[in-house]
Coordinates of C-alpha atoms (C1' of nucleotides) in Angstrom, one line a residue:
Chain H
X1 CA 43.7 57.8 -9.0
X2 CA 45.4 54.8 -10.9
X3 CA 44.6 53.2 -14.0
X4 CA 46.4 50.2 -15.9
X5 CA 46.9 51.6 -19.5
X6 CA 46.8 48.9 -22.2
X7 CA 49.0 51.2 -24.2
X8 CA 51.7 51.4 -22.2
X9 CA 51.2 48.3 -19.9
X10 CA 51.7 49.8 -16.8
X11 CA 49.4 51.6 -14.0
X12 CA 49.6 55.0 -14.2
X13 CA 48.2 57.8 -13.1
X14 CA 45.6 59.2 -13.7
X15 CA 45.3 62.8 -15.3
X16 CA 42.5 64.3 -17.2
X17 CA 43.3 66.1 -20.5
X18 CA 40.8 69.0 -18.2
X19 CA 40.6 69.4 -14.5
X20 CA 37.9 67.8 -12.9
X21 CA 36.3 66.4 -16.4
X22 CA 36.6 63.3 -17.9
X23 CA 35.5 61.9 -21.2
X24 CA 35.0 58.1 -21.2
X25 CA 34.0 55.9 -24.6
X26 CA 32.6 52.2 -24.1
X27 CA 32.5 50.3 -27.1
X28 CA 28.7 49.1 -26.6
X29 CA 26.6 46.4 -27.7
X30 CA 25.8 44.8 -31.1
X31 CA 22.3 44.5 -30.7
X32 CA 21.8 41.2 -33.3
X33 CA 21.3 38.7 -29.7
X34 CA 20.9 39.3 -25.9
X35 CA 24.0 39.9 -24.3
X36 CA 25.7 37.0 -22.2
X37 CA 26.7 37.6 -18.3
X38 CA 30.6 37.6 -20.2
X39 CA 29.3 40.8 -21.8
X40 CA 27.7 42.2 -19.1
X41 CA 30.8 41.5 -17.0
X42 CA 32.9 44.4 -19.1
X43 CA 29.8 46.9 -18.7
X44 CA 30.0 46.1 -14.9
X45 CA 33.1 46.8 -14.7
X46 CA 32.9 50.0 -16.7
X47 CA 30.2 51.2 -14.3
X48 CA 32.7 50.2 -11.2
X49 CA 35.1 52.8 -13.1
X50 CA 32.6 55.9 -13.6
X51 CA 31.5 55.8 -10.2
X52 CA 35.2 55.5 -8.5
X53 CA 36.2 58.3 -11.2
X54 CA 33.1 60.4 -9.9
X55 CA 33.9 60.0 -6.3
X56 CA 37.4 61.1 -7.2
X57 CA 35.4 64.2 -7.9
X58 CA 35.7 64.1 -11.7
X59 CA 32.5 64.3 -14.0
X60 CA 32.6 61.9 -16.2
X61 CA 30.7 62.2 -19.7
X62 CA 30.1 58.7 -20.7
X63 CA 29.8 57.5 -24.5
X64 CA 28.6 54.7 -25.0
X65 CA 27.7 53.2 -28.4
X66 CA 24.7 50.6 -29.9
X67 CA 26.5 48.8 -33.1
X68 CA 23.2 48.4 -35.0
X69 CA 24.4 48.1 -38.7
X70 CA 27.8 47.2 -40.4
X71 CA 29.1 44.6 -37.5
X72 CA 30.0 41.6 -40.2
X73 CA 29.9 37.9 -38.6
X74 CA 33.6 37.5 -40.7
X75 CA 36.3 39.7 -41.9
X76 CA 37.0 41.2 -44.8
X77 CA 33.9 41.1 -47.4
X78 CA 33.0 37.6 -46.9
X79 CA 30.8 37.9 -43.6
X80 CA 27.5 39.2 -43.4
X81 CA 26.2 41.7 -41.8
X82 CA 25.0 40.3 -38.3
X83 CA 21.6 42.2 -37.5
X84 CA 20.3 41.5 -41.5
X85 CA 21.6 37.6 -40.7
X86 CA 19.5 37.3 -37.7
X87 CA 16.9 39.7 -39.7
X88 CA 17.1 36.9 -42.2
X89 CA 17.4 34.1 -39.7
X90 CA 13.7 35.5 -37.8
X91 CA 11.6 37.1 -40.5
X92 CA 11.9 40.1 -38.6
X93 CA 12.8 43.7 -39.6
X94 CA 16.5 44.7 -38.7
X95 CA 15.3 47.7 -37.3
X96 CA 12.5 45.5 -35.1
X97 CA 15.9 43.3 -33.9
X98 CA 17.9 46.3 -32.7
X99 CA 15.6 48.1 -31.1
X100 CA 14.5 44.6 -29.5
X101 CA 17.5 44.1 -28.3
X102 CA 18.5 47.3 -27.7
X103 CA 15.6 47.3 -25.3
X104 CA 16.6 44.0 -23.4
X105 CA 20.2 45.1 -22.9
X106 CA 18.9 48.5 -21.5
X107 CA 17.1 46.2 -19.2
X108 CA 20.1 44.1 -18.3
X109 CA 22.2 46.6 -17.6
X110 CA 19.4 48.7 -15.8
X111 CA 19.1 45.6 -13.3
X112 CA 22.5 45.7 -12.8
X113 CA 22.7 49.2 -11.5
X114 CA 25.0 50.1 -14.3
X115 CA 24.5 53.9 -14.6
X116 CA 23.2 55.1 -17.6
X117 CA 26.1 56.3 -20.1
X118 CA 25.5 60.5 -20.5
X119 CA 25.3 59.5 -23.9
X120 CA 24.3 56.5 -25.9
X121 CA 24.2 56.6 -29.6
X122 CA 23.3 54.1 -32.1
X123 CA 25.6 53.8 -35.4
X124 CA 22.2 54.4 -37.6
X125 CA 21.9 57.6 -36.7
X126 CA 25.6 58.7 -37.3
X127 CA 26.0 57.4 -41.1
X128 CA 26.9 61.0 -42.0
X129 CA 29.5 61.5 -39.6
X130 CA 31.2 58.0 -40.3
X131 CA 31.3 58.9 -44.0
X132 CA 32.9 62.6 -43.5
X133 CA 35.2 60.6 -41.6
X134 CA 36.1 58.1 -44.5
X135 CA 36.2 60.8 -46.5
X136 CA 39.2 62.6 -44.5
X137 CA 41.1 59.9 -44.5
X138 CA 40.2 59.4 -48.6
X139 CA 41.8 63.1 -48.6
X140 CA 44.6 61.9 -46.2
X141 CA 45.5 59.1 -49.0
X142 CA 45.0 56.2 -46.7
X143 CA 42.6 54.8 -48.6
X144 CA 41.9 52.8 -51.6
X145 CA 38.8 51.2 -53.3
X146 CA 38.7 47.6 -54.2
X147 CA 36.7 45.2 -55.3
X148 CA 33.5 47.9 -54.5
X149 CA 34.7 48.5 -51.2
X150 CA 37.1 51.3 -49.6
X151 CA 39.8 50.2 -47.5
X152 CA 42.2 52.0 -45.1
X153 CA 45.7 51.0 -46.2
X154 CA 47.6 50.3 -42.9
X155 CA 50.9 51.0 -44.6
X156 CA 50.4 54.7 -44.7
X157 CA 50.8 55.0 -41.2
X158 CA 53.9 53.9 -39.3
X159 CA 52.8 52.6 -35.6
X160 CA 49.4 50.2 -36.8
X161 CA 49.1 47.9 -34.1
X162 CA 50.9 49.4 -31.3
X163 CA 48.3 49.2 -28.6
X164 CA 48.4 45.6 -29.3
X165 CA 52.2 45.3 -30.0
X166 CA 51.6 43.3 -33.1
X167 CA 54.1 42.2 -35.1
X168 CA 53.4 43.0 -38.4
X169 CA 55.7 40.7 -40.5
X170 CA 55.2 37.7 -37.8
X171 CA 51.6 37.9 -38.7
X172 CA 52.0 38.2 -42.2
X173 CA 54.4 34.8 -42.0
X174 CA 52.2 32.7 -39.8
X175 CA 48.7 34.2 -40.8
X176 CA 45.7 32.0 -40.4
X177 CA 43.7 34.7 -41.9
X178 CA 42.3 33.8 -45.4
X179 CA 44.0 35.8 -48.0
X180 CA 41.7 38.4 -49.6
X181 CA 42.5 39.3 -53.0
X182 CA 40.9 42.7 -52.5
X183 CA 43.3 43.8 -49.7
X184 CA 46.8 45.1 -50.5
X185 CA 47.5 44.3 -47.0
X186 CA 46.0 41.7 -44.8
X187 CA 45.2 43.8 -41.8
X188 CA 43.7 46.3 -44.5
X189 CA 39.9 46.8 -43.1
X190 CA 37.0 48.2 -44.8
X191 CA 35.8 51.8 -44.4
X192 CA 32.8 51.6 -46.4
X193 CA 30.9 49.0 -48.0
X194 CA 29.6 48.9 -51.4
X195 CA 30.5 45.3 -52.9
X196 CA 26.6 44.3 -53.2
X197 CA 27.5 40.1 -52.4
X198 CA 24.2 40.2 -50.1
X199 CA 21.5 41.9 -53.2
X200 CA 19.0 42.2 -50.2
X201 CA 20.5 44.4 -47.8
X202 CA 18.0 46.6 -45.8
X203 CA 20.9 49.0 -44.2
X204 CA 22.1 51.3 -47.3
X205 CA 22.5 54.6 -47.4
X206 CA 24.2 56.6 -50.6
X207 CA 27.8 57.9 -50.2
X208 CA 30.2 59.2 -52.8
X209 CA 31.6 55.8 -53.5
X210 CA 28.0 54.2 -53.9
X211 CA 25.3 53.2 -52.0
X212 CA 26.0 51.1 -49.3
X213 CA 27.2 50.6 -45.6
X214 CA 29.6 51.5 -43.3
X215 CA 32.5 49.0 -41.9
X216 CA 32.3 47.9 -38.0
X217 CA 35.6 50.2 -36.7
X218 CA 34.8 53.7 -38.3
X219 CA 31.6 54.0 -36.0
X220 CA 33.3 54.2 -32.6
X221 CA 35.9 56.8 -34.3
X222 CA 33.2 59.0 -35.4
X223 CA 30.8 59.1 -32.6
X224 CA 33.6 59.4 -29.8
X225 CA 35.1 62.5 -31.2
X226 CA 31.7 63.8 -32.1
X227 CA 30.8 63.4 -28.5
X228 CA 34.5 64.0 -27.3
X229 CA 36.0 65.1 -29.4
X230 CA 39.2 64.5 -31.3
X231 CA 41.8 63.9 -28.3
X232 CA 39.6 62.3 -25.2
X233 CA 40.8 60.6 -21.8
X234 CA 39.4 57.2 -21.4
X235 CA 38.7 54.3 -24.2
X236 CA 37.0 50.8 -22.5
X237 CA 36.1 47.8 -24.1
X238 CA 36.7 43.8 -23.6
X239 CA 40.4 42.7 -24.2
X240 CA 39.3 40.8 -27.4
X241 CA 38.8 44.5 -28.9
X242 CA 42.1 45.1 -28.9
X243 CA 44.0 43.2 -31.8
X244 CA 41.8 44.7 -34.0
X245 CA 38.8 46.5 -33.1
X246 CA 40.5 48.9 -31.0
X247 CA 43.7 49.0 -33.3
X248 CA 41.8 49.9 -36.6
X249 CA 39.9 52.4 -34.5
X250 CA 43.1 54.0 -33.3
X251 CA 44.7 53.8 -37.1
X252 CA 41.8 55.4 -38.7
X253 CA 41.3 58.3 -35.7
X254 CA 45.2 59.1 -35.6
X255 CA 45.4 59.0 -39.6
X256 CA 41.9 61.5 -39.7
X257 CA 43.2 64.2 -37.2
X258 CA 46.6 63.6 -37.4
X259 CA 46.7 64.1 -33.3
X260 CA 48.4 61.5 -31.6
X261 CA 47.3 60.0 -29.1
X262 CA 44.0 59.8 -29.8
X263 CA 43.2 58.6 -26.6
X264 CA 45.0 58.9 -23.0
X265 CA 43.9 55.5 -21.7
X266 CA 42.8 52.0 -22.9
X267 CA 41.3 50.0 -20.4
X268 CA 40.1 46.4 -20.9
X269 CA 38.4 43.9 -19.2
X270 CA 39.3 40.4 -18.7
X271 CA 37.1 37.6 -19.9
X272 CA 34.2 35.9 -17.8
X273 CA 35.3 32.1 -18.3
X274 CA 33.5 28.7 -17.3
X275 CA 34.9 25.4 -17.2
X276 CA 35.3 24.5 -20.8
X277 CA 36.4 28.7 -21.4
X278 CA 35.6 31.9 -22.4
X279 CA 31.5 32.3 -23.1
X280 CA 31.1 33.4 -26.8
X281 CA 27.9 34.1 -28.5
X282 CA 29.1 33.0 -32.0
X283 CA 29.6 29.2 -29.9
X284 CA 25.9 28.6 -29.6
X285 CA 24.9 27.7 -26.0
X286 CA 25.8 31.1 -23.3
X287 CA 24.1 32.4 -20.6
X288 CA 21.7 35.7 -19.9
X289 CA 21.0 37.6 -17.0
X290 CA 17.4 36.3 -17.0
X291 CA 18.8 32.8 -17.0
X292 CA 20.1 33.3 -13.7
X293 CA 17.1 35.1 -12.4
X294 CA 15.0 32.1 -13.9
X295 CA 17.6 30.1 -11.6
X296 CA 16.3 32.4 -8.3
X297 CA 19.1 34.7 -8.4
X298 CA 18.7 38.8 -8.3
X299 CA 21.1 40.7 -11.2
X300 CA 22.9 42.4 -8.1
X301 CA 24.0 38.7 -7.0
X302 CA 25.8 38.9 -9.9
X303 CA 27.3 42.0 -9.8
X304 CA 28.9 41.3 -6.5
X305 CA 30.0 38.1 -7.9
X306 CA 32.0 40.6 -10.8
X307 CA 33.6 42.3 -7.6
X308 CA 34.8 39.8 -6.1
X309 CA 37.5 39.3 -8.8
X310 CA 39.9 41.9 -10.3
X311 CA 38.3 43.2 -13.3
X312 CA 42.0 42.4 -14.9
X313 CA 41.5 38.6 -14.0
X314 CA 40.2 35.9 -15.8
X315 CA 36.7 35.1 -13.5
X316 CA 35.4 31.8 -13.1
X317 CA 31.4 31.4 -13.4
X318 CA 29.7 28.7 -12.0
X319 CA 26.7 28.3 -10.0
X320 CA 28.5 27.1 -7.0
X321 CA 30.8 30.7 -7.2
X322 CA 27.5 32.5 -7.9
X323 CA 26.1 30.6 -4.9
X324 CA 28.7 32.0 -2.2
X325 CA 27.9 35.6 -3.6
X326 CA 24.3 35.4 -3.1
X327 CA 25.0 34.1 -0.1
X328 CA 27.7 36.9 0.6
X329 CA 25.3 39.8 -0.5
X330 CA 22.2 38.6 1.4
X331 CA 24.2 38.8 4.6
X332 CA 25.6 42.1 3.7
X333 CA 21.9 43.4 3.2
X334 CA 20.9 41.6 6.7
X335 CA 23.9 43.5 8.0
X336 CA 22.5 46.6 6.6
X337 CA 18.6 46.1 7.8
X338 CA 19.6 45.7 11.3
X339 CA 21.9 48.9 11.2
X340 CA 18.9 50.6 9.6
X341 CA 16.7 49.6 12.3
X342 CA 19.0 50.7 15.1
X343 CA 20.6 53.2 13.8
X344 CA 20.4 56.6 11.5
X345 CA 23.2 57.1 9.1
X346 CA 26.3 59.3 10.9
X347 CA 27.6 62.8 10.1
X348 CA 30.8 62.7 11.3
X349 CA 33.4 59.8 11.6
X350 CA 36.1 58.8 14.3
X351 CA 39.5 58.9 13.3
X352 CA 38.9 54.7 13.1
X353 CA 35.9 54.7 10.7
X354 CA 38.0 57.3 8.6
X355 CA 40.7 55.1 8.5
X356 CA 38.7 52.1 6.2
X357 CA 36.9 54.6 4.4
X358 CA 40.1 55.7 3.2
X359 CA 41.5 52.5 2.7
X360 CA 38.4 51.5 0.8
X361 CA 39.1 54.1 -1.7
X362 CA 42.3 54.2 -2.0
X363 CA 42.0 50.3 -2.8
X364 CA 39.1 51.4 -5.6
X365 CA 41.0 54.6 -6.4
X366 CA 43.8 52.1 -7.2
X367 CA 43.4 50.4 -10.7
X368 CA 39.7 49.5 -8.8
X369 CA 40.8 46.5 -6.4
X370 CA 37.5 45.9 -6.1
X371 CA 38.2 42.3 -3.8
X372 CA 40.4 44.2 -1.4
X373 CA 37.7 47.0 -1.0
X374 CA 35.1 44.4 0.1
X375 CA 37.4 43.2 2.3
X376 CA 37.8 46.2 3.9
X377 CA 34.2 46.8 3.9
X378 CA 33.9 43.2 5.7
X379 CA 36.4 44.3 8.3
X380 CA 34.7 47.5 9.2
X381 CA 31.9 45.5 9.4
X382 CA 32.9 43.7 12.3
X383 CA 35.2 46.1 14.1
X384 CA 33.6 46.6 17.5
X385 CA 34.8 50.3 18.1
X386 CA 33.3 51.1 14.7
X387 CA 29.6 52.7 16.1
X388 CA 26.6 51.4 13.8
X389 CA 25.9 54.8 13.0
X390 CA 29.3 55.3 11.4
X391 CA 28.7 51.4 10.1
X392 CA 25.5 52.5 7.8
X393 CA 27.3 56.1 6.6
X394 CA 29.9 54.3 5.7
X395 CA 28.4 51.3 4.0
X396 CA 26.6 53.5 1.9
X397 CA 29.1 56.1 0.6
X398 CA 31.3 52.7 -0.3
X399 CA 28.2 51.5 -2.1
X400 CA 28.0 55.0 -4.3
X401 CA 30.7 52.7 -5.9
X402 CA 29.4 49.1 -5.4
X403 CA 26.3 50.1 -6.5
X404 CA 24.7 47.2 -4.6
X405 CA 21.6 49.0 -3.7
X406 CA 22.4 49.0 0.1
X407 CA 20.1 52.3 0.7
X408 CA 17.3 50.2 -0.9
X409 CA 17.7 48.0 1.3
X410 CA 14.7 48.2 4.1
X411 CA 13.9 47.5 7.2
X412 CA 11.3 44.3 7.6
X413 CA 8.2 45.7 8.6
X414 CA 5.8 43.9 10.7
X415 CA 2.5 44.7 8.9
X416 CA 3.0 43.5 5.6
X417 CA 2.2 39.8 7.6
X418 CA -1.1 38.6 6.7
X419 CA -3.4 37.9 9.3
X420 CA -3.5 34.2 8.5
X421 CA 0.1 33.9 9.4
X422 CA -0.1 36.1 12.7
X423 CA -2.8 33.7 14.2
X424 CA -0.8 31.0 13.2
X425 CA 1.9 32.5 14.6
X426 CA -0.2 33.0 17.7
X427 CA -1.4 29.9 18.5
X428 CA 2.2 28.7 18.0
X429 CA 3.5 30.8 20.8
X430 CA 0.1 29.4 23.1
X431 CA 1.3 25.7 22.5
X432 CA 5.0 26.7 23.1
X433 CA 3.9 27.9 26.7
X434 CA 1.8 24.9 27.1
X435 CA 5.0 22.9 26.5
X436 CA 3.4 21.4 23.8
X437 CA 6.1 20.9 21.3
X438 CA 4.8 19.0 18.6
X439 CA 2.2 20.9 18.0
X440 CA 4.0 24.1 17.9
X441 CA 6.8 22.2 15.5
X442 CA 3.6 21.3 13.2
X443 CA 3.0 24.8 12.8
X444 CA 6.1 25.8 11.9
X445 CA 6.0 23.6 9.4
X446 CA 2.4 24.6 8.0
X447 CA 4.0 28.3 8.0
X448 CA 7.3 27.4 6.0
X449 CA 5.1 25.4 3.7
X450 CA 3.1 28.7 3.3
X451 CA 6.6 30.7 3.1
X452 CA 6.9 32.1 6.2
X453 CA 9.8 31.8 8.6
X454 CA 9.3 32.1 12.3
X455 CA 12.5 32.6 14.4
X456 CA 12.2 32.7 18.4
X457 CA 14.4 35.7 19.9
X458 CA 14.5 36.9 23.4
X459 CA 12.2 39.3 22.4
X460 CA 9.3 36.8 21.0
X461 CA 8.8 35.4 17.8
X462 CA 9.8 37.0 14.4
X463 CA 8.1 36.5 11.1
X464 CA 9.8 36.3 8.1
X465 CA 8.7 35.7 4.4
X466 CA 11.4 33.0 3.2
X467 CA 12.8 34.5 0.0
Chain K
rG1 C1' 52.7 27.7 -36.3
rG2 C1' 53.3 32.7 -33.6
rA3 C1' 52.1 36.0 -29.2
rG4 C1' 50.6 36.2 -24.2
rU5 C1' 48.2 35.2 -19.4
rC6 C1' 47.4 32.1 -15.4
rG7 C1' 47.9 27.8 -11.7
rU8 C1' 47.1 30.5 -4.0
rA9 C1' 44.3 26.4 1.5
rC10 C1' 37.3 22.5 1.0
rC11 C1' 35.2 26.4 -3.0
rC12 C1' 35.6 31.5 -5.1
rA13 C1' 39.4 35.0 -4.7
rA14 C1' 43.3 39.2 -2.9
rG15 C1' 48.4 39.5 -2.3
rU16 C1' 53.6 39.8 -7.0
rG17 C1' 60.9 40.1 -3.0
rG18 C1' 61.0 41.1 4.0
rC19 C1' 55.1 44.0 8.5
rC20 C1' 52.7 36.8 4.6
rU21 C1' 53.5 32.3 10.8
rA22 C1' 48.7 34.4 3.0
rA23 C1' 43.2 39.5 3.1
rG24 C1' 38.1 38.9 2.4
rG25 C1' 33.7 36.0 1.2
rG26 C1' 31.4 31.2 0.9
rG27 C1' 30.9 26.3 2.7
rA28 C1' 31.6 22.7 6.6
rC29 C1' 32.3 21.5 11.6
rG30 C1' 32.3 22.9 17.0
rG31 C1' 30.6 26.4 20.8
rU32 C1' 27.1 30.3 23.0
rC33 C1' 21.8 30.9 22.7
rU34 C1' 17.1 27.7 22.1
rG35 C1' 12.4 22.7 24.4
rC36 C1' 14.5 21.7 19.4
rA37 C1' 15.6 24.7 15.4
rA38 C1' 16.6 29.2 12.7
rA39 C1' 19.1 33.8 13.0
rA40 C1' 23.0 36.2 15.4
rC41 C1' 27.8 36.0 17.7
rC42 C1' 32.6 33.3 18.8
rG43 C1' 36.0 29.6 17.3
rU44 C1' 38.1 25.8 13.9
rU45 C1' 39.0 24.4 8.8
rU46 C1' 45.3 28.1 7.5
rU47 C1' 52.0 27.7 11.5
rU48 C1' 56.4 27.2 7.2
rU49 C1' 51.8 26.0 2.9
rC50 C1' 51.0 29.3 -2.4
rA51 C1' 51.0 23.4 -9.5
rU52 C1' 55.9 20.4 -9.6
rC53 C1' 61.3 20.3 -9.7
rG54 C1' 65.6 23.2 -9.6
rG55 C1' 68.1 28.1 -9.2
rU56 C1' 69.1 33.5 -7.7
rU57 C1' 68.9 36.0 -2.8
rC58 C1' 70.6 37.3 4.0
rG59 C1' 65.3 36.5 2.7
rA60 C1' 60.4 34.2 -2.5
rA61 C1' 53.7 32.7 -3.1
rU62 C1' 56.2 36.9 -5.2
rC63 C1' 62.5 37.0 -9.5
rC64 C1' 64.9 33.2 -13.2
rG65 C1' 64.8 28.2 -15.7
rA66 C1' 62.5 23.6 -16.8
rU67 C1' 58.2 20.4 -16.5
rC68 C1' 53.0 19.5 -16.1
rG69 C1' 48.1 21.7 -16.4
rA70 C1' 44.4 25.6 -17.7
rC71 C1' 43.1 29.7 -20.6
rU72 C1' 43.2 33.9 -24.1
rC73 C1' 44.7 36.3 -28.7
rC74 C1' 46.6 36.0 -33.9
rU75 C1' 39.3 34.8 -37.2
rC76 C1' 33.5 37.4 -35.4
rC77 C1' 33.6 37.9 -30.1
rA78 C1' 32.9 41.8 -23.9

RNA sequence: GGAGUCGUACCCAAGUGGCCUAAGGGGACGGUCUGCAAAACCGUUUUUUCAUCGGUUCGAAUCCGAUCGACUCCUCCA
């Protein structure tokens, strides 16, 4: 198995600090909004990498995190905290927000077949841990307090920034960042928050430098290696985490255990763009899953829509792109309904059906080229010496990855037609022998008006409900 | 201001030095079938063409340079 690093840059290979395990964090969602289908894009493409590291026969112990407290909508101590500005914003409770939209992303990523992570843990419940953290590094000396707050001091460690190759000095020459007189250095971030600017704060809890709350980065370094440990494989997130999200995590960890790395791999997904851009939630207007299901389309549209680009690409959304993978996956589920109905899923495979099944997974297995793999998928599909038996096995062991529901997928069945519709249907076939074509036109007009498609075959009619 | 990515046929999108006279999907059109349709199947849309102009090379969509255009990051962001 392959997989780009971010640290280094390159594809590597892929080995697990232990055989056959592997210990995957996902930065998860701050749960102060629904998350857009730009969001959802990066948990799809997570998923796409569990399931191709499972079927590489590693068990996979997924992490994934719910930012409910300390996320600020600026830098520094100027921002506010995001779930007590929207708690502000709604007259609601910041506990009622998060575990609203907890609840709805749950939902959205349910919908998409995204796995559930092994674990998910919220940054409420894990205030102790985050502060025996800051304290290590307060024992470390890469810390100082300021202003109320306590920083971590970048300039006690040698390598800040190196997953993201910053330049420190360029950065410090060009910065647009507003200076903070709190900070000894810019990129300083905050550890722990005690500077009371907002007097109204629901989220405190006492620590020993006061009561208060905990800075955005130090949860993800706490609850990984409490779940992980303190040296794991795999680190995911979007690519906007690393500049600073990711780098601050990767300071703080490194400067806590003094193990470096922390992590093996950084993977990051590329952004879900439109016409004018990236979607961002802090730029008003941006689109939900249940927007596009308002618009007629199923989650799983979408997810084939993420596989039809590389998860390392910049994707273009628009309705007309979501449109050709509706359109793609409905005759991909056709496909699999008529297999199903001739055919029971083989045991065995000829040396031909082995041959894409192996070059399905080795394109997945590959830095997960998930466009090539549906290509190959699309091939089998229409290879003639390819039995339909061996078509349906093979469809669905590729779909253990896909996760496009294909063994959902069932066979029409006759009796589901009401009776209404069957004596239309009737009397339809009774003009058509009569050869009285107007009449039989008329009712298959009266039936598609009632939703119901009628489709002449060698065999007789066949009655469809129009989805 | 600094850093970086990208520009592929009607649309989306793989491919990143020679099996490329460029995967796959979608759409459109044509054919088979049908009373007509739909669905299905077959074919065409794709022979030097991969933003433009130069260069390197025996050979480039793939490397280098310039130009134009789009986007991202350096600020919260998946």
């Amino acid at each position: 198995m392959k997989l780009y690093n971010t640290m280094s840059r390159k594809v590597e290979d892929f080995k697990p600090i232990e055989d056959h395990k592997v210990g995957m964090y996902c930065c998860g969602p701050t749960v102060y909004n629904f998350a857009h289908i730009g969001n959802l894009r990066t948990y799809v493409f997570e998923d796409i990498l569990r399931r191709t590291l499972e079927k590489n026969g590693y068990k996979v112990k997924h992490v994934m995190n719910i930012t409910d407290v300390g996320h600020l909508t600026g830098d520094g101590d100027d921002g506010e905290d995001k779930l007590e500005k929207r708690s502000r914003e709604t007259g609601k409770s910041v506990w009622d927000i998060a575990a609203f939209y907890t609840e709805a992303f749950m939902k959205d990523t349910a919908s998409l077949n995204i796995k559930r992570p092994t674990v998910i843990c919220k940054a409420t419940d894990h205030i102790k841990e985050m502060i025996d953290l800051v304290k290590s590094l307060e024992d470390g000396g890469h810390t100082y307090i300021s202003g109320g707050n306590v920083y971590f001091s970048i300039d006690t460690i040698d390598d800040y920034g190196k997953l993201a190759k910053l330049n420190l000095d360029e950065l410090k020459a060009g910065a647009r960042i507003s200076v903070d007189d709190n900070k000894r250095n810019p990129k300083d971030f905050v550890l722990w928050f005690t500077n009371g600017k907002f007097k109204d704060q629901v989220m405190v809890w006492p620590s020993p430098w006061g009561v208060g709350y905990p800075g955005w980065h130090i949860e993800c370094s706490a609850m990984s290696m409490k779940y992980l440990g303190r040296h794991f494989d795999i680190h995911c997130g979007g690519i906007d985490a690393i500049p600073v999200h990711h780098t601050n995590e990767i300071a703080q960890s490194e400067a806590a255990t003094g193990e470096k790395p922390w992590v093996n791999y950084w993977c990051h997904g590329e952004f879900l763009i439109n016409d004018k851009g990236k979607m961002s939630k802090s730029s008003g207007e941006f689109l939900t899953l249940s927007v596009l299901v308002d618009h007629g389309y199923d989650p799983l549209d979408y997810r084939y829509f993420c596989l039809t680009g590389h998860y390392r690409s910049q994707l273009k959304f628009s309705y007309e792109a979501l449109d050709h993978a509706k359109s793609a996956r409905q005759s991909l589920n056709d496909k699999v309904a008529s297999l199903k109905k001739e055919a029971s899923p083989a045991s065995s495979f000829s040396e031909k059906a082995c041959g894409y099944r192996q070059e399905f997974f080795d394109a997945m297995s590959n830095d997960l080229h998930a466009p090539q793999a549906l290509a190959v998928l699309w091939s089998m599909l229409k290879d003639e010496e390819v039995p339909d038996d061996q078509k349906l096995a093979l469809l669905l062991d590729m779909d253990s990855i896909l996760g496009l529901n294909l063994d959902k997928v069932e066979v029409k069945k006759e009796e589901s037609i009401p009776q209404n519709v069957l004596d239309l249907v009737n009397e339809r076939a009774e003009a058509k022998k009569n050869k009285d074509f107007k009449r039989s036109d008329e009712i298959r007009d009266r039936l598609a008006s009632m939703g119901w498609s009628v489709k002449d075959t060698p065999q007789g009619p066949v009655v469809a409900k129009i989805l």
